[in-house]
Amino acid sequence: MKPLFSTFAVAALLAGCAAPASFNYSVPAQPEGSSGYAEKPGWATTRFAVAAANPLATDAGYQVLKAGGSATDAAIAVQMVLALVEPQSSGLGGGAFLMHFNGNDVEAFDGRETAPAAADEKLFLGADGKPMAFYDAVVGGRSVGTPGTLRMLEMVHKQHGKLPWATLFAPAITLAENGFKVSARLSSLLLMETHLKKDPIAAAYFYKADGTPHDVGFVLRNPALADVLRKIAANGSKALLEGDVAQAIVDKVQKHPTNPGKLSLTDLSGYQPQKRAPICQDYRASAHDFRVCGFPPPSSGAIAVGQILGILGNTSAASLPMENGLPSADWLHLYTEASRLAFADRAQFLGDPDFVKPPAGTWMSLLDPTYLAERAKLISQTPGAMMSMKIAKPGTPGGLKTSYAPMPEQEEYGTSHISIVDGKGNAIAMTTTIEDGFGSRQMVNVKPGLSGGFLLNNELTDFSFAPADATGAPVANRVQPGKRPRSSMAPTLVFDKATGALVMSGGSPGGALIIHYTAKTIYGILNWGMLPQQAINLPNFASLNGPTMLEEKRFPATTVDALKARGHEVREVTMTSGLQAIVRGQAHGMQLWMGGADPRREGIVMGD
Ligand code: GLU
């Protein structure tokens, strides 16, 4: 760890032994977590780096890398620790997308949850035929999709793992048994949470007898999770998706007292991760050519980020100077107008590619340079007379008229992002989720004598609740058996177009706002020459094709007023991104990995 631009101290590093075929995990000194906005210094390393949303998770990845593990090995160790210490965001009960670079090829591994075979498009319609209220749908078994994260990681490990599978579970098993200190973020989220206590297993694990959450620093043990992790270490994803753990998952979903779901043993045992072609797009910034690669459908992430960047590239945005280190009102106007156009297309066209045909036969029609140039013409750009379009309509990529109805914007929360580069030229960007904070609020416990367990996702609420519009036209992202819900997750790898060298790995949680958080960070690094930490620190801004959202208390009143004068309906709101990024840099002729972690959450970067 070389804190080049600050003397910020991270957790003591207790490296494991460097045996080639394994590694010995040592429990690090456990830092108190931060909450709210905590300044972070940015990090720089020379050989490898790992960035994750919790110091214990980052440390597990660090120890694996230090012992000669690959980026994939580190990602598995990080994910398992996150399942324990950041249970609200991701874990065994959820889904994930992983982008992998091996020095030559980029691959996209899809571990997204699937709808049960018995589900149909009426899953989220109430008795009156109307879409259910969001949390009526979320809490219980109804919203639970087949978890995909573990089997996807197993697939990636078979291809890119170096250390034995079983050893990668040691950090999470040790911490689950010995206990970890409840972080400030976990404690405060438990305090705000209203549904989790309704699940008796979760209530007994997360809360004291008086119903208040465990205090910050309380040592929380999860022996039930350790038990499941041990089985997975020995027998792989079958130990989760078949046998007694699978039965416990199905019982939890199907026997929910008020809101049961349809997930079955066959759904679990039959889950298949998918390897997909990544979406890669040329991008020119600061007179340099890059290639931005992201996750294809079922995520809308790469296409929406690519549309925003591509449409902005057809405006005067790049020539507009920043004002006091912040984007100007004119720049924010152009950015949010480009976003409106991108989100209109997202609502119209995006869904699981195994069920939904891309416009004009290819998803790349949505990123076609001619199409993006046409879309950019819809933005009012005259200096001194810019006005917002307020609501954009979807376009006709490839000249196509779609028969799908647009999907209304729905709530999304939760999630975690991991970025890793190893010493051998491999890199990973992985975004992982159980959807809402604490998912469906259903905690699976296989051994009633042991406390704890793991939480199940509510990913199915990423489908459109309404299957069709008022005219009966179907929504692309409606529920269908075996289908993957549309995502916004945008794990991204950026390359130098000429050399093919990796420039950046990054991504964020934040529901649909993931797209904006990620686009902001890419733009800040590539166009404004920022260090990753600086780009992550920039205030957040967005439009989901409605109001213009600005991170509250971060923009001057003059900017807000100037946007209002341009016809924007401005909403100043909390925008809790959880960005993590690693970027190639140079200092004194030495190649460095510069890392950044979001000051709005607890993440850190570690490396050597
Ligand atoms: N479930 C969301 C998605 O896949 C992510 C939720 C979040 O980040 O809060 O897009």
PDB file of N, CA, C and O in Angstrom, residues 1-23:
ATOM      1  N   MET A   1       0.853  -1.197   0.000  1.00  0.00           N
ATOM      2  CA  MET A   1       0.000   0.000   0.000  1.00  0.00           C
ATOM      3  C   MET A   1       0.881   1.235   0.000  1.00  0.00           C
ATOM      4  O   MET A   1       1.718   1.384   0.858  1.00  0.00           O
ATOM      5  N   LYS A   2       0.701   2.076  -0.994  1.00  0.00           N
ATOM      6  CA  LYS A   2       1.496   3.305  -1.051  1.00  0.00           C
ATOM      7  C   LYS A   2       0.542   4.471  -1.087  1.00  0.00           C
ATOM      8  O   LYS A   2       0.015   4.813  -2.132  1.00  0.00           O
ATOM      9  N   PRO A   3       0.315   5.091   0.076  1.00  0.00           N
ATOM     10  CA  PRO A   3      -0.614   6.222   0.086  1.00  0.00           C
ATOM     11  C   PRO A   3       0.063   7.460  -0.484  1.00  0.00           C
ATOM     12  O   PRO A   3       0.546   8.316   0.245  1.00  0.00           O
ATOM     13  N   LEU A   4       0.109   7.541  -1.828  1.00  0.00           N
ATOM     14  CA  LEU A   4       0.911   8.579  -2.475  1.00  0.00           C
ATOM     15  C   LEU A   4       0.378   9.975  -2.242  1.00  0.00           C
ATOM     16  O   LEU A   4       1.126  10.919  -2.111  1.00  0.00           O
ATOM     17  N   PHE A   5      -0.953  10.094  -2.247  1.00  0.00           N
ATOM     18  CA  PHE A   5      -1.441  11.452  -2.109  1.00  0.00           C
ATOM     19  C   PHE A   5      -2.099  11.714  -0.769  1.00  0.00           C
ATOM     20  O   PHE A   5      -2.899  12.587  -0.616  1.00  0.00           O
ATOM     21  N   SER A   6      -1.796  10.943   0.221  1.00  0.00           N
ATOM     22  CA  SER A   6      -2.220  11.263   1.571  1.00  0.00           C
ATOM     23  C   SER A   6      -1.603  10.252   2.511  1.00  0.00           C
ATOM     24  O   SER A   6      -1.045   9.259   2.094  1.00  0.00           O
ATOM     25  N   THR A   7      -1.723  10.519   3.773  1.00  0.00           N
ATOM     26  CA  THR A   7      -1.188   9.560   4.732  1.00  0.00           C
ATOM     27  C   THR A   7      -2.296   8.746   5.363  1.00  0.00           C
ATOM     28  O   THR A   7      -2.135   8.179   6.424  1.00  0.00           O
ATOM     29  N   PHE A   8      -3.429   8.678   4.670  1.00  0.00           N
ATOM     30  CA  PHE A   8      -4.564   7.913   5.167  1.00  0.00           C
ATOM     31  C   PHE A   8      -4.136   6.490   5.535  1.00  0.00           C
ATOM     32  O   PHE A   8      -3.445   5.824   4.797  1.00  0.00           O
ATOM     33  N   ALA A   9      -4.522   6.060   6.714  1.00  0.00           N
ATOM     34  CA  ALA A   9      -4.139   4.721   7.146  1.00  0.00           C
ATOM     35  C   ALA A   9      -5.307   3.773   6.997  1.00  0.00           C
ATOM     36  O   ALA A   9      -6.422   4.092   7.356  1.00  0.00           O
ATOM     37  N   VAL A  10      -5.059   2.616   6.446  1.00  0.00           N
ATOM     38  CA  VAL A  10      -6.110   1.606   6.343  1.00  0.00           C
ATOM     39  C   VAL A  10      -5.845   0.515   7.362  1.00  0.00           C
ATOM     40  O   VAL A  10      -4.865   0.551   8.092  1.00  0.00           O
ATOM     41  N   ALA A  11      -6.705  -0.474   7.391  1.00  0.00           N
ATOM     42  CA  ALA A  11      -6.567  -1.575   8.345  1.00  0.00           C
ATOM     43  C   ALA A  11      -5.184  -2.199   8.260  1.00  0.00           C
ATOM     44  O   ALA A  11      -4.588  -2.275   7.191  1.00  0.00           O
ATOM     45  N   ALA A  12      -4.686  -2.653   9.380  1.00  0.00           N
ATOM     46  CA  ALA A  12      -3.396  -3.339   9.382  1.00  0.00           C
ATOM     47  C   ALA A  12      -3.452  -4.518   8.422  1.00  0.00           C
ATOM     48  O   ALA A  12      -4.443  -5.212   8.349  1.00  0.00           O
ATOM     49  N   LEU A  13      -2.409  -4.695   7.679  1.00  0.00           N
ATOM     50  CA  LEU A  13      -2.415  -5.761   6.693  1.00  0.00           C
ATOM     51  C   LEU A  13      -1.656  -6.950   7.239  1.00  0.00           C
ATOM     52  O   LEU A  13      -0.484  -6.854   7.557  1.00  0.00           O
ATOM     53  N   LEU A  14      -2.360  -8.038   7.370  1.00  0.00           N
ATOM     54  CA  LEU A  14      -1.704  -9.233   7.862  1.00  0.00           C
ATOM     55  C   LEU A  14      -1.733 -10.239   6.719  1.00  0.00           C
ATOM     56  O   LEU A  14      -2.681 -10.988   6.540  1.00  0.00           O
ATOM     57  N   ALA A  15      -0.695 -10.230   5.923  1.00  0.00           N
ATOM     58  CA  ALA A  15      -0.714 -11.024   4.709  1.00  0.00           C
ATOM     59  C   ALA A  15      -0.619 -12.510   5.019  1.00  0.00           C
ATOM     60  O   ALA A  15       0.054 -12.918   5.946  1.00  0.00           O
ATOM     61  N   GLY A  16      -1.307 -13.298   4.202  1.00  0.00           N
ATOM     62  CA  GLY A  16      -1.221 -14.742   4.345  1.00  0.00           C
ATOM     63  C   GLY A  16       0.086 -15.260   3.766  1.00  0.00           C
ATOM     64  O   GLY A  16       0.804 -14.551   3.079  1.00  0.00           O
ATOM     65  N   CYS A  17       0.429 -16.520   4.025  1.00  0.00           N
ATOM     66  CA  CYS A  17       1.672 -17.062   3.480  1.00  0.00           C
ATOM     67  C   CYS A  17       1.504 -17.267   1.986  1.00  0.00           C
ATOM     68  O   CYS A  17       0.402 -17.439   1.482  1.00  0.00           O
ATOM     69  N   ALA A  18       2.592 -17.235   1.256  1.00  0.00           N
ATOM     70  CA  ALA A  18       2.521 -17.209  -0.198  1.00  0.00           C
ATOM     71  C   ALA A  18       2.693 -18.592  -0.817  1.00  0.00           C
ATOM     72  O   ALA A  18       3.356 -18.755  -1.810  1.00  0.00           O
ATOM     73  N   ALA A  19       2.127 -19.609  -0.188  1.00  0.00           N
ATOM     74  CA  ALA A  19       2.168 -20.941  -0.781  1.00  0.00           C
ATOM     75  C   ALA A  19       1.456 -20.901  -2.121  1.00  0.00           C
ATOM     76  O   ALA A  19       0.403 -20.290  -2.240  1.00  0.00           O
ATOM     77  N   PRO A  20       2.006 -21.511  -3.169  1.00  0.00           N
ATOM     78  CA  PRO A  20       1.456 -21.338  -4.507  1.00  0.00           C
ATOM     79  C   PRO A  20       0.051 -21.905  -4.683  1.00  0.00           C
ATOM     80  O   PRO A  20      -0.740 -21.365  -5.412  1.00  0.00           O
ATOM     81  N   ALA A  21      -0.275 -23.015  -4.015  1.00  0.00           N
ATOM     82  CA  ALA A  21      -1.547 -23.668  -4.305  1.00  0.00           C
ATOM     83  C   ALA A  21      -2.634 -23.302  -3.312  1.00  0.00           C
ATOM     84  O   ALA A  21      -3.714 -23.855  -3.326  1.00  0.00           O
ATOM     85  N   SER A  22      -2.361 -22.383  -2.408  1.00  0.00           N
ATOM     86  CA  SER A  22      -3.350 -22.090  -1.386  1.00  0.00           C
ATOM     87  C   SER A  22      -2.973 -20.779  -0.720  1.00  0.00           C
ATOM     88  O   SER A  22      -2.041 -20.118  -1.099  1.00  0.00           O
ATOM     89  N   PHE A  23      -3.726 -20.391   0.287  1.00  0.00           N
ATOM     90  CA  PHE A  23      -3.280 -19.261   1.092  1.00  0.00           C
ATOM     91  C   PHE A  23      -3.864 -19.381   2.479  1.00  0.00           C
ATOM     92  O   PHE A  23      -4.898 -20.004   2.679  1.00  0.00           O
TER      93      PHE A  23
END
